[in-house]
Amino acid sequence: MSGHEYREIHRRSFLQQTGLAAGGLLLGAGLGQAAAAASGELPRRVLGKTGVSVTTMTLGTAPCGFAKPHSTQRVADCVNAAIDLGINAIDTAPAYDIAEEGVGLALGKRRKEVFLSTKVLADSVDKAEKILANSLKLLKTDYIDLVYFHQVGDRDVEVAQKPEGVFTWLVKQKKAGKIRFVGISGHNRPGKFARFLESGECDVLLTVVNFVDRHTYKFEESVLPIAVKHQVGVVAMKVFGGAKNGQYPDPASGPHLDTEHLELAVRYALGVPGVNTLNLGCASVEQVKQDVAMVARYQPLSQDELAKALALGKELAPKWGTHFGPLARAAAPRPGLC
């Protein structure tokens, strides 16, 4: 699928979702979204070829995992609040300080209520094995639904896909039944994603989707079309641009995007073709409630609203710059990114 074809799908998607196509009739999906918004429930979408139905919000645990002072109970409270509010997808990672331990504290008998994902950030199988074993221990589970090969932009793609590479090893873990699905995640160097997606072995993509960074990193233009072509599930992250100045340990730092634009960001990301769920990181139970409410209220953007969002994004993009790392050239890995 070319970038032009994808943009045309994007345009038609907004037309259809807002009832401006097909003689002005709302599609069934649009009616379902409207009903969900009216009832306050979170709608669900199928996560690509995994066939799993996930809520349109996934709880991201980086902010509560990094937040100082550290508290596994705070992480557990966020997880329990999310599940109580209807969320059925929880995302975590070893890199998020105490997040995995907190998630493990929360789940217990609730493990089967959620689609659980974590990540492996490693360049050798030996390290990957240790990381995954420790994740299983901290999460207090004997299986993980989805494991991402983390920070693809900072990895050596060719090495990772060799017979002894980490991505190949993860695929083997899936075939052995130790994990259900394999994904890739990343924030930068979009050119590195295609080979994984084209391999047919990638089930889910976790990447940056917001109306500002689309002008810089262009994942919507260069990467998501490939994911759509291969029916790879798409989880949108950094919907609000991440924590301001990367200050995840400070719960009061706020998102990169101004508060007045947060709901616009949610509506934009959920309207991008291929996106199945938004990974929204929360530092507190109150933030979980606020984010769930925004996602539950989701209404597709009209063409005019989309145009305004993209114009605002184009204005902000130079100010944000390459805040997630380089577009192409090599650089040292940055383990703090989620």
Short mmCIF file of C-alpha atoms in Angstrom, two decimals:
data_model
loop_
_atom_site.label_atom_id
_atom_site.label_comp_id
_atom_site.label_asym_id
_atom_site.label_seq_id
_atom_site.Cartn_x
_atom_site.Cartn_y
_atom_site.Cartn_z
CA MET A 1 0.00 0.00 0.00
CA SER A 2 1.42 3.36 -1.01
CA GLY A 3 1.37 6.49 1.15
CA HIS A 4 -1.11 8.02 -1.32
CA GLU A 5 -3.48 5.03 -1.00
CA TYR A 6 -3.23 5.18 2.77
CA ARG A 7 -4.03 8.90 2.85
CA GLU A 8 -7.06 8.25 0.66
CA ILE A 9 -8.20 5.53 3.09
CA HIS A 10 -7.67 8.03 5.92
CA ARG A 11 -9.86 10.60 4.15
CA ARG A 12 -12.61 8.07 3.41
CA SER A 13 -12.43 6.77 6.97
CA PHE A 14 -13.23 10.19 8.40
CA LEU A 15 -16.00 10.69 5.86
CA GLN A 16 -17.56 7.34 6.71
CA GLN A 17 -17.22 7.67 10.47
CA THR A 18 -18.85 11.08 10.47
CA GLY A 19 -21.73 9.89 8.27
CA LEU A 20 -20.81 12.04 5.28
CA ALA A 21 -20.39 9.08 2.94
CA ALA A 22 -22.84 6.49 1.66
CA GLY A 23 -25.61 9.02 1.11
CA GLY A 24 -25.09 10.62 4.50
CA LEU A 25 -25.98 7.43 6.41
CA LEU A 26 -24.05 6.51 9.53
CA LEU A 27 -22.29 3.17 9.34
CA GLY A 28 -22.96 0.49 11.95
CA ALA A 29 -19.55 1.13 13.49
CA GLY A 30 -20.42 4.79 13.92
CA LEU A 31 -23.69 3.90 15.62
CA GLY A 32 -21.82 1.56 17.92
CA GLN A 33 -19.39 4.30 18.87
CA ALA A 34 -22.22 6.73 19.50
CA ALA A 35 -24.04 4.20 21.69
CA ALA A 36 -20.87 3.47 23.65
CA ALA A 37 -20.26 7.18 24.21
CA ALA A 38 -23.85 7.68 25.37
CA SER A 39 -23.59 4.84 27.89
CA GLY A 40 -20.09 5.79 29.04
CA GLU A 41 -18.76 2.38 28.07
CA LEU A 42 -15.49 1.83 26.27
CA PRO A 43 -16.00 0.37 22.79
CA ARG A 44 -13.75 -2.42 21.58
CA ARG A 45 -11.84 -3.08 18.39
CA VAL A 46 -10.16 -6.23 17.11
CA LEU A 47 -6.38 -6.02 17.46
CA GLY A 48 -5.46 -6.88 13.90
CA LYS A 49 -4.70 -10.48 13.06
CA THR A 50 -4.49 -11.44 16.75
CA GLY A 51 -8.30 -11.61 16.67
CA VAL A 52 -8.38 -10.28 20.24
CA SER A 53 -11.07 -7.71 21.07
CA VAL A 54 -9.48 -4.92 23.11
CA THR A 55 -10.92 -1.76 24.60
CA THR A 56 -10.06 1.42 22.73
CA MET A 57 -7.97 2.45 25.72
CA THR A 58 -5.05 0.40 26.98
CA LEU A 59 -3.63 1.39 30.36
CA GLY A 60 0.02 2.38 30.03
CA THR A 61 1.99 1.96 33.27
CA ALA A 62 5.13 3.98 32.55
CA PRO A 63 4.02 7.14 34.43
CA CYS A 64 2.86 5.32 37.59
CA GLY A 65 5.91 3.05 37.41
CA PHE A 66 8.37 5.94 37.16
CA ALA A 67 6.53 8.32 39.52
CA LYS A 68 8.45 9.38 42.62
CA PRO A 69 8.26 8.49 45.39
CA HIS A 70 7.97 4.94 44.11
CA SER A 71 4.87 3.02 45.18
CA THR A 72 3.87 -0.39 43.87
CA GLN A 73 0.49 0.17 45.51
CA ARG A 74 -0.07 3.27 43.37
CA VAL A 75 0.61 1.18 40.26
CA ALA A 76 -1.75 -1.53 41.52
CA ASP A 77 -4.43 1.07 42.27
CA CYS A 78 -4.20 2.41 38.71
CA VAL A 79 -4.48 -1.11 37.29
CA ASN A 80 -7.47 -2.02 39.45
CA ALA A 81 -9.19 1.28 38.68
CA ALA A 82 -8.66 0.70 34.93
CA ILE A 83 -10.15 -2.80 35.08
CA ASP A 84 -13.07 -1.58 37.20
CA LEU A 85 -13.75 1.07 34.55
CA GLY A 86 -13.89 -1.55 31.80
CA ILE A 87 -10.35 -1.52 30.38
CA ASN A 88 -9.22 -4.99 29.34
CA ALA A 89 -5.68 -4.24 28.12
CA ILE A 90 -2.69 -3.42 30.35
CA ASP A 91 0.76 -2.51 29.04
CA THR A 92 3.99 -2.46 31.01
CA ALA A 93 7.75 -3.00 30.65
CA PRO A 94 10.85 -3.82 32.73
CA ALA A 95 12.22 -0.36 31.89
CA TYR A 96 9.40 1.37 33.78
CA ASP A 97 11.06 1.07 37.19
CA ILE A 98 8.51 -0.66 39.49
CA ALA A 99 5.65 -0.93 36.99
CA GLU A 100 5.80 -4.69 36.44
CA GLU A 101 5.92 -5.37 40.16
CA GLY A 102 2.91 -3.11 40.70
CA VAL A 103 0.95 -4.76 37.89
CA GLY A 104 1.73 -8.15 39.40
CA LEU A 105 0.48 -6.92 42.77
CA ALA A 106 -2.82 -5.89 41.20
CA LEU A 107 -3.65 -8.76 38.92
CA GLY A 108 -3.83 -11.90 41.06
CA LYS A 109 -7.24 -13.40 40.39
CA ARG A 110 -7.89 -10.65 37.80
CA ARG A 111 -5.19 -11.91 35.43
CA LYS A 112 -7.71 -13.46 33.05
CA GLU A 113 -9.62 -10.18 32.82
CA VAL A 114 -6.85 -8.46 30.86
CA PHE A 115 -4.77 -8.70 27.71
CA LEU A 116 -1.31 -8.19 29.21
CA SER A 117 1.70 -6.89 27.32
CA THR A 118 5.29 -6.23 28.30
CA LYS A 119 8.56 -5.66 26.45
CA VAL A 120 12.04 -7.02 25.87
CA LEU A 121 14.82 -4.48 25.37
CA ALA A 122 17.86 -6.56 24.47
CA ASP A 123 20.37 -7.23 21.72
CA SER A 124 21.26 -10.78 22.78
CA VAL A 125 19.12 -13.83 23.42
CA ASP A 126 20.82 -14.47 26.78
CA LYS A 127 19.74 -11.05 28.02
CA ALA A 128 16.29 -11.42 26.50
CA GLU A 129 15.76 -14.74 28.28
CA LYS A 130 16.64 -13.20 31.64
CA ILE A 131 14.41 -10.20 31.04
CA LEU A 132 11.39 -12.28 30.08
CA ALA A 133 11.89 -14.70 32.98
CA ASN A 134 12.03 -11.81 35.43
CA SER A 135 8.92 -10.22 33.89
CA LEU A 136 6.97 -13.43 34.42
CA LYS A 137 8.15 -13.50 38.03
CA LEU A 138 7.27 -9.87 38.77
CA LEU A 139 3.94 -10.03 36.95
CA LYS A 140 3.09 -13.22 38.87
CA THR A 141 1.84 -14.99 35.78
CA ASP A 142 2.80 -18.06 33.79
CA TYR A 143 2.02 -16.48 30.41
CA ILE A 144 2.11 -13.09 28.71
CA ASP A 145 -0.31 -12.24 25.94
CA LEU A 146 1.98 -9.92 23.98
CA VAL A 147 5.70 -9.24 24.14
CA TYR A 148 7.16 -6.35 22.17
CA PHE A 149 10.68 -6.22 20.80
CA HIS A 150 11.26 -2.82 22.38
CA GLN A 151 12.68 0.37 20.88
CA VAL A 152 13.12 -0.93 17.35
CA GLY A 153 14.52 2.44 16.27
CA ASP A 154 17.56 1.86 18.47
CA ARG A 155 18.11 -1.79 17.56
CA ASP A 156 20.12 -3.42 14.75
CA VAL A 157 17.36 -4.81 12.53
CA GLU A 158 19.57 -7.24 10.62
CA VAL A 159 21.04 -8.72 13.81
CA ALA A 160 17.63 -9.00 15.47
CA GLN A 161 16.24 -11.04 12.57
CA LYS A 162 19.13 -13.47 12.28
CA PRO A 163 18.49 -17.09 13.39
CA GLU A 164 20.19 -16.25 16.70
CA GLY A 165 18.61 -12.78 16.94
CA VAL A 166 16.24 -11.55 19.65
CA PHE A 167 13.24 -10.99 17.38
CA THR A 168 13.65 -14.49 15.95
CA TRP A 169 13.89 -15.84 19.50
CA LEU A 170 10.63 -14.10 20.45
CA VAL A 171 8.89 -15.68 17.46
CA LYS A 172 10.15 -19.05 18.68
CA GLN A 173 8.68 -18.35 22.14
CA LYS A 174 5.33 -17.75 20.48
CA LYS A 175 5.53 -20.97 18.49
CA ALA A 176 6.43 -22.82 21.68
CA GLY A 177 3.35 -21.39 23.39
CA LYS A 178 5.25 -19.36 25.99
CA ILE A 179 3.79 -16.07 24.73
CA ARG A 180 0.69 -15.56 22.61
CA PHE A 181 1.80 -12.77 20.27
CA VAL A 182 4.93 -10.91 19.20
CA GLY A 183 5.07 -7.18 18.54
CA ILE A 184 7.49 -4.36 17.89
CA SER A 185 7.55 -0.95 19.53
CA GLY A 186 9.43 2.24 18.89
CA HIS A 187 9.45 6.02 18.74
CA ASN A 188 12.03 6.99 16.14
CA ARG A 189 13.78 5.96 12.92
CA PRO A 190 10.60 4.84 11.15
CA GLY A 191 12.67 3.33 8.36
CA LYS A 192 13.63 0.42 10.63
CA PHE A 193 10.08 -0.87 11.07
CA ALA A 194 9.26 -2.12 7.58
CA ARG A 195 11.37 -5.29 7.64
CA PHE A 196 9.70 -6.54 10.81
CA LEU A 197 6.21 -5.78 9.50
CA GLU A 198 6.91 -7.30 6.09
CA SER A 199 8.27 -10.50 7.68
CA GLY A 200 4.76 -11.72 8.49
CA GLU A 201 5.93 -12.61 12.00
CA CYS A 202 4.85 -9.37 13.67
CA ASP A 203 1.38 -9.38 15.25
CA VAL A 204 1.20 -5.91 16.80
CA LEU A 205 2.82 -2.51 16.30
CA LEU A 206 3.14 -0.03 19.19
CA THR A 207 4.21 3.39 17.99
CA VAL A 208 3.81 7.16 18.17
CA VAL A 209 0.52 8.50 16.82
CA ASN A 210 -0.35 12.15 17.39
CA PHE A 211 -1.14 15.11 15.16
CA VAL A 212 2.14 16.88 16.02
CA ASP A 213 4.75 14.15 15.62
CA ARG A 214 3.13 12.92 12.41
CA HIS A 215 4.78 15.96 10.79
CA THR A 216 8.21 14.94 12.11
CA TYR A 217 8.42 11.15 12.40
CA LYS A 218 5.65 10.44 9.86
CA PHE A 219 4.71 7.00 11.23
CA GLU A 220 1.18 7.54 9.92
CA GLU A 221 2.55 8.01 6.42
CA SER A 222 5.43 5.53 6.22
CA VAL A 223 4.81 2.76 8.76
CA LEU A 224 1.09 2.36 9.47
CA PRO A 225 0.25 1.61 5.81
CA ILE A 226 2.55 -1.42 5.98
CA ALA A 227 0.93 -2.56 9.23
CA VAL A 228 -2.53 -2.21 7.68
CA LYS A 229 -1.43 -4.18 4.61
CA HIS A 230 -0.34 -7.10 6.79
CA GLN A 231 -3.27 -6.84 9.23
CA VAL A 232 -0.90 -6.05 12.07
CA GLY A 233 -2.70 -4.69 15.13
CA VAL A 234 -1.84 -1.06 15.88
CA VAL A 235 -1.54 0.36 19.38
CA ALA A 236 -1.09 4.15 19.37
CA MET A 237 1.18 5.58 22.04
CA LYS A 238 2.45 9.05 22.90
CA VAL A 239 -0.98 10.32 21.91
CA PHE A 240 -0.34 13.43 24.06
CA GLY A 241 3.32 13.67 23.03
CA GLY A 242 4.68 11.93 26.13
CA ALA A 243 5.60 13.59 29.42
CA LYS A 244 6.71 17.20 29.17
CA ASN A 245 10.51 17.25 28.83
CA GLY A 246 10.48 13.49 29.43
CA GLN A 247 9.87 14.02 33.16
CA TYR A 248 7.99 10.79 33.87
CA PRO A 249 9.22 10.58 37.51
CA ASP A 250 7.39 13.84 38.28
CA PRO A 251 3.63 13.13 38.30
CA ALA A 252 2.97 16.88 38.09
CA SER A 253 5.02 17.41 34.92
CA GLY A 254 1.99 16.97 32.67
CA PRO A 255 1.87 15.93 29.00
CA HIS A 256 3.80 17.56 26.19
CA LEU A 257 0.54 18.68 24.61
CA ASP A 258 -1.44 21.47 26.30
CA THR A 259 -4.38 20.20 28.34
CA GLU A 260 -6.91 21.99 26.14
CA HIS A 261 -5.92 19.78 23.19
CA LEU A 262 -5.94 16.36 24.89
CA GLU A 263 -9.40 15.34 23.76
CA LEU A 264 -8.61 16.46 20.23
CA ALA A 265 -5.54 14.20 20.37
CA VAL A 266 -7.68 11.24 21.46
CA ARG A 267 -10.16 11.86 18.66
CA TYR A 268 -7.38 12.22 16.11
CA ALA A 269 -5.55 9.03 17.12
CA LEU A 270 -8.67 6.86 17.29
CA GLY A 271 -9.59 8.05 13.81
CA VAL A 272 -6.30 7.07 12.18
CA PRO A 273 -6.90 4.03 9.95
CA GLY A 274 -5.50 0.86 11.46
CA VAL A 275 -5.39 2.11 15.05
CA ASN A 276 -7.16 -0.31 17.38
CA THR A 277 -6.43 1.07 20.85
CA LEU A 278 -4.70 4.00 22.54
CA ASN A 279 -1.98 3.26 25.08
CA LEU A 280 -2.50 6.11 27.55
CA GLY A 281 -0.02 6.25 30.39
CA CYS A 282 -1.42 7.28 33.78
CA ALA A 283 0.28 8.36 36.99
CA SER A 284 -2.79 8.26 39.25
CA VAL A 285 -6.27 6.82 39.61
CA GLU A 286 -7.72 10.25 38.88
CA GLN A 287 -5.84 10.40 35.60
CA VAL A 288 -7.10 6.92 34.71
CA LYS A 289 -10.67 8.13 35.22
CA GLN A 290 -10.12 11.27 33.15
CA ASP A 291 -8.55 9.37 30.24
CA VAL A 292 -11.24 6.67 30.25
CA ALA A 293 -13.90 9.39 30.13
CA MET A 294 -12.25 11.04 27.12
CA VAL A 295 -11.96 7.77 25.23
CA ALA A 296 -15.55 6.81 26.10
CA ARG A 297 -16.74 10.16 24.67
CA TYR A 298 -14.93 9.57 21.40
CA GLN A 299 -16.55 11.04 18.32
CA PRO A 300 -14.75 10.98 14.96
CA LEU A 301 -13.36 14.27 13.72
CA SER A 302 -15.10 16.02 10.88
CA GLN A 303 -13.00 17.01 7.88
CA ASP A 304 -12.75 20.57 9.19
CA GLU A 305 -11.71 19.40 12.66
CA LEU A 306 -9.10 17.09 11.18
CA ALA A 307 -7.72 19.92 9.06
CA LYS A 308 -7.47 22.17 12.13
CA ALA A 309 -5.73 19.44 14.14
CA LEU A 310 -3.17 18.89 11.40
CA ALA A 311 -2.60 22.64 11.08
CA LEU A 312 -2.01 22.91 14.84
CA GLY A 313 0.32 19.94 14.65
CA LYS A 314 2.31 21.49 11.83
CA GLU A 315 2.68 24.66 13.91
CA LEU A 316 3.88 22.77 17.01
CA ALA A 317 6.13 20.25 15.28
CA PRO A 318 9.19 22.53 14.91
CA LYS A 319 8.91 23.45 18.61
CA TRP A 320 8.79 19.80 19.67
CA GLY A 321 11.53 18.81 17.25
CA THR A 322 12.95 15.28 17.30
CA HIS A 323 12.14 14.82 21.00
CA PHE A 324 11.89 11.02 20.64
CA GLY A 325 15.30 10.68 19.05
CA PRO A 326 16.74 10.85 15.54
CA LEU A 327 14.91 10.19 12.30
CA ALA A 328 17.66 8.12 10.70
CA ARG A 329 21.24 8.31 11.95
CA ALA A 330 22.57 6.04 14.67
CA ALA A 331 22.56 6.94 18.35
CA ALA A 332 22.94 5.18 21.68
CA PRO A 333 19.83 3.43 23.06
CA ARG A 334 17.73 5.42 25.51
CA PRO A 335 16.26 2.91 28.00
CA GLY A 336 14.08 5.50 29.75
CA LEU A 337 11.63 5.87 26.86
CA CYS A 338 8.42 3.89 27.11
#
